[in-house]
Coordinates of C-alpha atoms in Angstrom, one line a residue:
M1 CA 44.3 -3.0 -18.4
K2 CA 40.9 -2.5 -19.9
F3 CA 40.4 -6.3 -20.0
L4 CA 41.4 -6.6 -16.3
L5 CA 38.9 -3.9 -15.3
E6 CA 36.1 -5.5 -17.3
T7 CA 37.0 -8.9 -15.8
N8 CA 36.9 -7.4 -12.3
D9 CA 33.5 -5.8 -13.0
S10 CA 32.1 -9.0 -14.3
L11 CA 33.4 -10.9 -11.3
T12 CA 31.9 -8.3 -8.9
M13 CA 28.6 -8.5 -10.7
T14 CA 28.6 -12.3 -10.5
V15 CA 29.4 -12.4 -6.8
A16 CA 26.6 -9.8 -6.1
L17 CA 24.1 -11.8 -8.1
I18 CA 25.1 -15.0 -6.2
L19 CA 24.8 -13.3 -2.9
Y20 CA 21.4 -11.8 -3.9
F21 CA 19.9 -15.1 -4.9
L22 CA 21.3 -16.8 -1.7
L23 CA 19.6 -14.1 0.4
A24 CA 16.4 -14.5 -1.7
I25 CA 16.4 -18.2 -1.1
A26 CA 17.0 -17.6 2.6
L27 CA 14.0 -15.2 2.7
M28 CA 11.9 -17.8 0.8
G29 CA 12.6 -20.3 3.5
R30 CA 11.7 -17.7 6.1
L31 CA 8.4 -17.0 4.4
L32 CA 7.6 -20.7 4.0
L33 CA 8.3 -21.2 7.7
Y34 CA 6.7 -18.1 9.2
G35 CA 4.3 -16.8 6.5
I36 CA 0.8 -15.9 7.7
R37 CA -1.5 -16.4 4.7
P38 CA -0.7 -18.2 1.4
T39 CA -1.8 -15.2 -0.7
K40 CA 0.5 -12.9 1.3
T41 CA 3.4 -15.4 1.2
L42 CA 3.0 -15.8 -2.6
A43 CA 2.9 -12.0 -3.2
W44 CA 6.2 -11.5 -1.2
L45 CA 7.9 -14.4 -3.1
L46 CA 6.9 -12.9 -6.4
A47 CA 8.2 -9.4 -5.3
I48 CA 11.5 -10.8 -4.0
F49 CA 12.3 -12.7 -7.2
T50 CA 10.9 -10.3 -9.8
I51 CA 11.8 -6.8 -8.4
P52 CA 15.6 -6.6 -8.0
V53 CA 16.6 -5.2 -4.6
G54 CA 13.3 -3.3 -4.3
G55 CA 11.3 -6.4 -3.5
M56 CA 13.7 -7.5 -0.8
L57 CA 13.8 -4.0 0.6
F58 CA 10.0 -3.8 0.8
Y59 CA 9.9 -7.2 2.5
F60 CA 12.3 -6.0 5.3
I61 CA 10.2 -2.9 5.8
L62 CA 6.7 -4.4 5.5
G63 CA 6.7 -8.1 5.3
R64 CA 8.2 -9.7 8.3
N65 CA 5.9 -11.7 10.6
K66 CA 6.4 -10.2 14.0
R67 CA 4.0 -12.7 15.6
K68 CA 6.7 -15.3 15.1
N69 CA 9.8 -13.0 15.3
K70 CA 8.8 -10.7 18.2
F71 CA 10.3 -7.3 19.2
Y72 CA 9.7 -8.0 22.8
T73 CA 9.1 -11.0 25.1
L74 CA 7.7 -10.3 28.6
K75 CA 10.0 -11.3 31.4
K76 CA 8.3 -14.1 33.4
T77 CA 8.5 -13.0 37.0
K78 CA 6.9 -15.0 39.8
E79 CA 4.0 -12.5 40.0
I80 CA 3.4 -12.6 36.2
S81 CA 3.5 -16.4 36.2
Q82 CA 0.9 -16.5 39.0
Y83 CA -1.3 -14.0 37.1
L84 CA -1.1 -16.1 33.9
D85 CA -2.1 -19.2 35.8
K86 CA -5.1 -17.3 37.2
V87 CA -6.0 -16.3 33.6
E88 CA -5.8 -19.9 32.4
D89 CA -7.8 -21.1 35.3
Y90 CA -10.5 -18.5 34.7
Y91 CA -10.6 -19.5 31.0
I92 CA -11.0 -23.2 31.8
T93 CA -13.6 -22.9 34.6
V94 CA -15.6 -19.8 33.7
N95 CA -18.5 -21.7 32.1
E96 CA -19.2 -23.6 35.4
N97 CA -18.7 -20.5 37.6
D98 CA -22.0 -19.4 39.1
N99 CA -20.5 -16.2 40.6
I100 CA -19.6 -14.5 37.4
P101 CA -21.7 -11.4 36.5
V102 CA -24.8 -11.9 34.3
V103 CA -23.4 -9.5 31.7
I104 CA -20.4 -11.8 31.3
K105 CA -22.6 -14.9 31.1
N106 CA -24.6 -13.3 28.3
H107 CA -21.3 -12.8 26.4
I108 CA -19.3 -15.7 27.6
K109 CA -17.7 -16.5 24.3
L110 CA -16.5 -13.0 23.8
A111 CA -15.2 -12.7 27.3
K112 CA -13.3 -16.0 26.9
L113 CA -11.9 -14.9 23.5
I114 CA -10.4 -11.8 25.0
T115 CA -9.1 -13.7 28.0
K116 CA -7.3 -16.2 25.8
G117 CA -6.0 -13.6 23.3
S118 CA -5.1 -10.6 25.4
K119 CA -4.7 -12.3 28.9
F120 CA -6.9 -9.7 30.6
L121 CA -9.8 -10.8 32.8
P122 CA -13.2 -9.0 33.0
S123 CA -13.2 -6.4 35.7
T124 CA -16.4 -5.4 37.7
N125 CA -17.5 -2.4 39.7
N126 CA -15.7 0.2 37.5
E127 CA -16.7 3.8 37.0
L128 CA -16.4 4.5 33.3
I129 CA -17.0 8.0 31.8
P130 CA -17.0 8.5 28.0
L131 CA -15.3 11.9 27.2
K132 CA -16.9 13.0 23.9
N133 CA -14.5 15.8 22.7
G134 CA -11.1 17.3 23.2
P135 CA -11.9 20.0 25.7
A136 CA -13.7 17.6 28.0
T137 CA -10.9 15.0 27.7
F138 CA -8.1 17.4 28.6
E139 CA -10.0 19.0 31.4
A140 CA -10.4 15.6 33.0
I141 CA -6.8 14.6 32.3
F142 CA -5.3 17.8 33.7
S143 CA -7.5 17.6 36.8
A144 CA -6.4 14.1 37.5
M145 CA -2.7 14.9 37.0
E146 CA -2.9 17.9 39.3
D147 CA -4.3 15.6 42.0
A148 CA -1.4 13.1 41.6
K149 CA 0.4 12.0 44.8
K150 CA 2.6 9.1 43.7
F151 CA 3.1 8.7 40.0
I152 CA 1.9 9.7 36.5
H153 CA 2.4 7.5 33.5
I154 CA 1.9 9.0 30.0
Q155 CA 2.0 7.4 26.6
Y156 CA 1.0 8.9 23.2
Y157 CA 1.3 8.1 19.6
I158 CA 1.2 11.8 18.6
F159 CA 2.5 14.4 21.1
E160 CA 2.9 17.7 19.4
D161 CA 4.4 21.0 20.5
G162 CA 1.7 23.6 21.2
D163 CA -0.5 25.0 23.9
L164 CA -1.6 21.6 25.1
A165 CA 1.9 20.3 25.3
E166 CA 2.9 23.4 27.3
K167 CA 0.1 22.8 29.7
F168 CA 1.2 19.2 30.2
K169 CA 4.8 20.3 30.8
S170 CA 3.7 22.9 33.4
I171 CA 1.7 20.4 35.4
L172 CA 4.3 17.6 35.1
I173 CA 7.2 19.8 36.2
G174 CA 5.1 21.1 39.1
K175 CA 4.3 17.5 40.2
I176 CA 8.0 16.5 40.0
K177 CA 8.8 19.2 42.5
E178 CA 6.2 17.7 44.8
G179 CA 7.9 14.3 44.6
V180 CA 5.6 12.6 42.1
T181 CA 7.5 10.2 39.8
I182 CA 6.7 10.6 36.1
C183 CA 7.3 8.3 33.1
F184 CA 6.7 9.7 29.6
L185 CA 6.6 7.5 26.5
Y186 CA 6.0 8.7 23.0
D187 CA 6.1 6.9 19.6
G188 CA 9.2 7.6 17.5
L189 CA 7.3 8.2 14.2
G190 CA 4.0 9.6 15.4
S191 CA 5.7 12.2 17.6
R192 CA 8.5 12.9 15.2
T193 CA 7.7 16.6 15.2
L194 CA 8.0 16.9 19.0
S195 CA 11.0 19.2 19.5
N196 CA 14.3 18.1 21.2
K197 CA 13.9 21.3 23.2
Y198 CA 10.7 20.1 24.7
I199 CA 12.0 16.6 25.4
N200 CA 15.2 17.9 27.0
S201 CA 13.1 20.3 29.2
L202 CA 11.2 17.3 30.6
K203 CA 14.4 15.3 31.2
A204 CA 16.1 18.2 32.8
A205 CA 13.2 18.4 35.3
G206 CA 13.7 14.8 36.3
I207 CA 11.0 13.2 34.1
R208 CA 11.9 9.8 32.7
V209 CA 11.4 10.0 28.9
Y210 CA 11.7 7.3 26.3
S211 CA 10.8 7.0 22.6
F212 CA 9.1 3.8 21.5
L213 CA 11.0 2.4 18.5
P214 CA 12.9 5.6 17.8
M215 CA 13.7 6.5 14.2
R216 CA 17.3 5.3 14.2
F217 CA 19.2 4.3 11.1
G218 CA 20.3 0.9 12.4
R219 CA 16.7 -0.2 13.1
L220 CA 14.8 1.8 10.6
L221 CA 14.0 -1.0 8.1
S222 CA 13.0 -3.4 10.9
S223 CA 10.8 -1.0 12.9
I224 CA 9.4 1.9 10.8
N225 CA 6.2 0.0 9.8
Y226 CA 5.4 -1.1 13.4
R227 CA 4.1 1.8 15.5
N228 CA 2.7 2.3 19.0
H229 CA -0.7 3.9 18.4
R230 CA -1.8 3.7 22.1
K231 CA -2.9 6.7 24.1
I232 CA -2.6 6.0 27.9
I233 CA -2.5 8.1 31.0
I234 CA -2.5 6.6 34.5
V235 CA -2.4 8.6 37.7
D236 CA -1.5 6.9 41.0
G237 CA -3.0 3.6 39.7
V238 CA -6.4 5.0 40.6
V239 CA -7.6 6.8 37.4
G240 CA -6.7 6.0 33.8
F241 CA -7.5 7.4 30.4
T242 CA -7.4 5.9 26.9
G243 CA -9.1 6.4 23.5
G244 CA -8.6 8.1 20.2
I245 CA -7.4 11.6 21.3
N246 CA -3.7 12.5 20.8
V247 CA -2.0 15.6 22.3
S248 CA -2.5 18.1 19.5
D249 CA -3.9 21.6 19.5
K250 CA -6.3 20.6 16.6
Y251 CA -8.5 18.9 19.3
I252 CA -9.0 22.3 20.9
K253 CA -8.6 24.8 18.0
G254 CA -9.6 22.6 15.1
D255 CA -7.7 22.1 11.9
P256 CA -7.2 25.0 9.5
I257 CA -8.1 22.8 6.5
I258 CA -10.8 20.3 7.5
G259 CA -12.1 22.1 10.6
K260 CA -13.1 20.8 14.0
W261 CA -11.8 17.3 15.2
Y262 CA -14.3 15.1 16.9
D263 CA -13.1 12.2 18.9
M264 CA -13.9 9.9 21.9
H265 CA -11.8 9.2 25.0
L266 CA -12.6 7.2 28.1
Q267 CA -11.9 7.8 31.8
L268 CA -11.5 4.7 33.9
K269 CA -11.6 4.1 37.7
G270 CA -11.6 0.7 39.4
T271 CA -9.7 -2.5 38.9
I272 CA -9.7 -2.0 35.1
V273 CA -7.0 0.6 35.7
S274 CA -4.5 -2.1 36.7
S275 CA -5.1 -3.8 33.3
L276 CA -4.2 -0.5 31.6
Q277 CA -1.2 -0.1 33.8
A278 CA 0.0 -3.5 32.7
V279 CA -0.1 -2.4 29.1
F280 CA 1.9 0.7 29.9
A281 CA 4.4 -1.3 32.0
M282 CA 5.1 -3.7 29.2
D283 CA 5.6 -0.9 26.6
W284 CA 7.8 0.9 29.1
S285 CA 9.8 -2.2 29.7
F286 CA 10.4 -2.6 26.0
A287 CA 11.3 1.0 25.3
S288 CA 13.5 1.6 28.4
N289 CA 14.9 -1.9 28.7
T290 CA 14.0 -1.9 32.4
N291 CA 11.5 -3.9 34.4
D292 CA 10.9 -1.5 37.3
L293 CA 7.3 -0.7 36.3
L294 CA 6.4 -4.4 36.4
D295 CA 6.7 -4.2 40.2
T296 CA 3.4 -5.0 42.0
K297 CA 3.5 -1.6 43.8
F298 CA 2.1 0.0 40.6
F299 CA -0.9 -2.3 40.6
F300 CA -3.8 -1.7 43.0
N301 CA -7.1 -3.5 43.5
N302 CA -8.9 -0.2 43.6
S303 CA -12.7 -0.3 44.0
A304 CA -14.8 2.4 42.5
P305 CA -18.3 3.6 43.1
G306 CA -19.2 2.5 39.5
K307 CA -21.1 -0.5 38.4
S308 CA -19.7 -1.2 35.0
T309 CA -18.0 -4.4 33.9
A310 CA -15.2 -4.0 31.4
Q311 CA -12.3 -5.9 29.8
L312 CA -9.1 -4.6 28.3
V313 CA -8.2 -5.7 24.8
A314 CA -4.6 -5.1 23.7
S315 CA -2.6 -6.3 20.7
G316 CA 0.4 -5.5 18.6
P317 CA 2.4 -6.9 15.7
D318 CA 4.2 -9.4 18.1
S319 CA 1.1 -10.5 20.0
D320 CA 0.2 -14.2 19.8
F321 CA -3.1 -13.2 18.3
S322 CA -4.6 -10.3 16.5
S323 CA -6.9 -9.6 19.4
I324 CA -8.3 -6.3 18.2
Q325 CA -9.4 -7.8 14.9
Q326 CA -10.9 -10.7 16.8
L327 CA -12.8 -8.3 19.0
Y328 CA -14.3 -6.4 16.1
F329 CA -15.1 -9.6 14.2
S330 CA -16.7 -11.3 17.2
V331 CA -18.9 -8.2 18.1
I332 CA -20.1 -7.9 14.5
N333 CA -20.6 -11.7 14.1
S334 CA -22.5 -12.1 17.4
A335 CA -24.9 -9.1 17.0
K336 CA -28.6 -10.0 17.3
K337 CA -30.2 -6.6 16.4
Y338 CA -27.7 -4.0 15.5
V339 CA -24.0 -3.0 15.3
Y340 CA -23.1 0.6 14.9
I341 CA -19.5 1.6 14.1
T342 CA -17.9 5.1 14.2
N343 CA -14.4 5.0 12.7
P344 CA -12.4 7.3 10.5
Y345 CA -10.4 4.6 8.7
V346 CA -12.5 1.6 7.5
I347 CA -10.1 -0.6 5.6
P348 CA -11.3 -3.8 7.1
G349 CA -9.5 -6.6 5.3
E350 CA -11.2 -9.8 4.2
A351 CA -12.3 -11.3 7.5
V352 CA -14.0 -8.2 9.0
L353 CA -15.4 -7.2 5.5
V354 CA -17.1 -10.6 5.3
A355 CA -18.4 -10.3 8.8
L356 CA -20.0 -6.9 8.1
Q357 CA -21.6 -8.3 4.9
V358 CA -22.9 -11.5 6.5
A359 CA -24.4 -9.5 9.4
A360 CA -26.1 -7.0 7.1
M361 CA -27.4 -9.8 4.7
S362 CA -28.7 -11.6 7.8
G363 CA -31.0 -8.7 8.7
I364 CA -28.8 -7.1 11.3
D365 CA -28.9 -3.3 11.3
V366 CA -25.2 -2.6 10.4
R367 CA -24.2 1.1 10.2
L368 CA -20.9 2.8 9.5
L369 CA -20.5 6.4 10.5
L370 CA -17.4 8.0 8.8
S371 CA -16.2 11.5 8.2
A372 CA -17.1 13.0 4.8
N373 CA -13.7 14.8 5.1
S374 CA -10.4 13.1 5.3
D375 CA -6.9 14.0 6.6
S376 CA -5.3 11.9 3.9
F377 CA -6.0 11.7 0.1
L378 CA -4.7 8.1 -0.1
V379 CA -6.7 6.9 2.9
K380 CA -9.9 8.6 1.7
W381 CA -9.9 6.7 -1.6
N382 CA -8.8 3.4 0.0
V383 CA -11.8 3.6 2.4
R384 CA -14.2 4.5 -0.4
S385 CA -12.9 1.4 -2.4
Y386 CA -14.9 -0.8 0.0
F387 CA -18.2 1.2 -0.2
E388 CA -19.7 -0.6 -3.2
N389 CA -19.4 -4.1 -1.7
L390 CA -20.6 -2.9 1.7
L391 CA -23.6 -1.0 0.3
E392 CA -24.6 -3.9 -2.0
S393 CA -24.8 -6.3 1.1
G394 CA -27.0 -3.8 3.0
V395 CA -24.6 -2.0 5.2
K396 CA -25.7 1.5 5.8
I397 CA -23.0 4.1 5.4
Y398 CA -23.3 7.7 6.7
L399 CA -20.9 10.5 5.9
Y400 CA -20.6 13.1 8.7
P401 CA -20.2 16.5 7.1
D402 CA -18.7 18.7 9.8
G403 CA -15.0 18.7 10.4
F404 CA -13.2 15.4 10.9
L405 CA -14.7 12.4 12.8
H406 CA -11.8 10.6 14.5
S407 CA -13.6 8.4 17.1
K408 CA -13.1 4.6 17.3
V409 CA -16.3 3.3 18.8
I410 CA -18.4 0.2 18.2
I411 CA -21.7 -0.5 20.0
S412 CA -24.0 -3.4 19.7
D413 CA -27.4 -4.6 21.0
D414 CA -27.7 -2.1 23.9
T415 CA -25.1 -4.1 25.9
L416 CA -21.6 -3.8 24.3
T417 CA -19.4 -0.8 23.7
S418 CA -15.8 -0.7 22.6
I419 CA -13.8 2.5 22.9
G420 CA -10.2 2.7 22.1
T421 CA -7.3 3.5 19.9
A422 CA -7.8 1.0 17.1
N423 CA -9.1 1.9 13.7
L424 CA -11.0 -0.6 11.6
D425 CA -8.1 -1.2 9.3
I426 CA -5.3 -3.7 8.6
R427 CA -2.7 -1.5 10.1
S428 CA -4.4 -1.5 13.5
F429 CA -5.0 -5.3 13.2
E430 CA -1.5 -6.3 12.1
Q431 CA 1.2 -3.5 12.5
N432 CA 0.2 -1.2 15.4
Y433 CA 0.2 -1.6 19.1
E434 CA -3.3 -0.8 20.1
V435 CA -5.6 -0.9 23.2
N436 CA -9.4 -0.9 23.5
V437 CA -11.8 -1.1 26.4
L438 CA -14.8 -3.4 25.9
I439 CA -17.6 -2.3 28.1
Y440 CA -20.4 -4.7 29.1
D441 CA -22.9 -2.0 30.2
R442 CA -26.4 -1.2 29.0
E443 CA -26.5 2.4 30.3
I444 CA -23.3 3.5 28.5
T445 CA -24.2 1.6 25.3
T446 CA -27.7 3.2 25.2
E447 CA -26.3 6.7 25.8
L448 CA -23.7 6.3 23.0
K449 CA -26.4 4.7 20.7
L450 CA -28.5 7.9 21.0
D451 CA -25.5 10.0 20.2
F452 CA -24.7 7.8 17.2
L453 CA -28.3 8.1 15.8
K454 CA -28.2 11.9 16.3
D455 CA -25.0 12.0 14.3
C456 CA -26.5 9.8 11.6
N457 CA -29.4 12.3 11.3
K458 CA -26.8 15.1 10.6
S459 CA -25.0 13.0 8.0
R460 CA -25.6 12.0 4.4
Q461 CA -26.7 8.4 3.9
M462 CA -25.1 6.9 0.9
D463 CA -27.3 5.3 -1.8
Y464 CA -26.1 2.1 -3.5
Q465 CA -27.7 2.8 -6.9
Q466 CA -26.3 6.4 -6.9
H467 CA -22.9 5.2 -5.8
L468 CA -22.8 2.8 -8.8
K469 CA -22.9 5.9 -11.1
R470 CA -19.7 7.4 -9.7
S471 CA -17.1 8.3 -12.4
K472 CA -14.4 6.1 -13.8
T473 CA -11.9 8.6 -12.4
D474 CA -13.2 7.9 -8.9
R475 CA -13.1 4.1 -9.5
L476 CA -9.5 4.4 -10.7
K477 CA -8.5 6.4 -7.6
E478 CA -10.2 3.7 -5.5
G479 CA -8.3 0.9 -7.3
L480 CA -5.0 2.6 -7.1
A481 CA -5.4 3.5 -3.4
K482 CA -6.5 -0.1 -2.5
I483 CA -3.1 -1.4 -3.5
F484 CA -1.7 0.3 -0.4
S485 CA -4.3 -1.0 2.1
P486 CA -1.9 -3.4 3.9
V487 CA 0.4 -0.5 4.9
L488 CA -2.1 2.4 5.5

């Protein structure tokens, strides 16, 4: 009897090993067919064959190339096909077009890059208002929602219970009673603390509510690493909002540990709102498995009293290109005088790191403004692991001492500004769904440049020689944290 049990155990183990190696070989083929970079492919191959079970598990969570194996493919309606033909025609003929704005002519390569990658055309005559803190942002949002007549579309990475959430609910339920249709989309991981009671109260009122990639056991391994980091509100197709500010009371009351949260949002009016609506409609289509918001009745050619030219840049793990990374790389690479970056999470990856170094070493005034405080121990030391190489090449780094600086802004040469949801990190480039607005506007850029320089004057500029004297303990923390840079 003992012999039979041992024989069965041995047979089970043999079958398990054979199945494991067959699966490992299948994954090896997948990596060779769909791997992105040789170094990354090699790392995953080593992990799969040297770490039993764990290497394969980590690959399923972190390693799959969603640019080749997409979560979602947009349904090609007649209207969408016509729009894509228009985009392609613009891309091909824009260099010979005498009617395009001068600001686009001055940045023609960048405009074409975004057109090719994100499929969004430059939009003129927009009114764009930077909203420089939480109170200003929510005052503008609530005012716009209270004026809604047709629809309100809402999407957030983090939507937390609290005073702000209750204000949202009060307005939304009131507008439902007036006949306004409301679509509410939240990220399954970022908004994991949002209570079922709150969600059910919205649904009971008649608000359509969906979670983007909800935390369900059957899809957990395939989706947990890919999050929707966008923050979007659209009212009647006339006014839109996007930027770095989530729905959390810390934007009004501050954080009990690190203090006041500083962030940047953007209010949009004009034809650029239709581009933002398109991003929301595609996310809604994926999350709800419906195509009703792709209807042309949600897209308007609204003129605005503004004079700004802007272009939407959206990307995600299953986009054809890493358009946000390409945007940052191109702005840095094309700068003639300066590029100023405010961002809480600077984990740039090799391409953007080299672009920053090359720009600084070429005599461009490259400055990074980061928060001296951090909301994550691991992220803090990962960010600091890049400081030595950046400082050595001449990049100026400023640490803002008050509270937590969460803005995601890049400005260059008094002509370009990017405001959006994307951090300067690998996660925003590769794993998150993000959206930025690139603004071709001298007035807005100059205004934000002055704000940036004021914040630099309040901050501590890092010194390269002094930084070299940091302790071995700090160096060890940096080294250990940097291992996790692809997933932070």
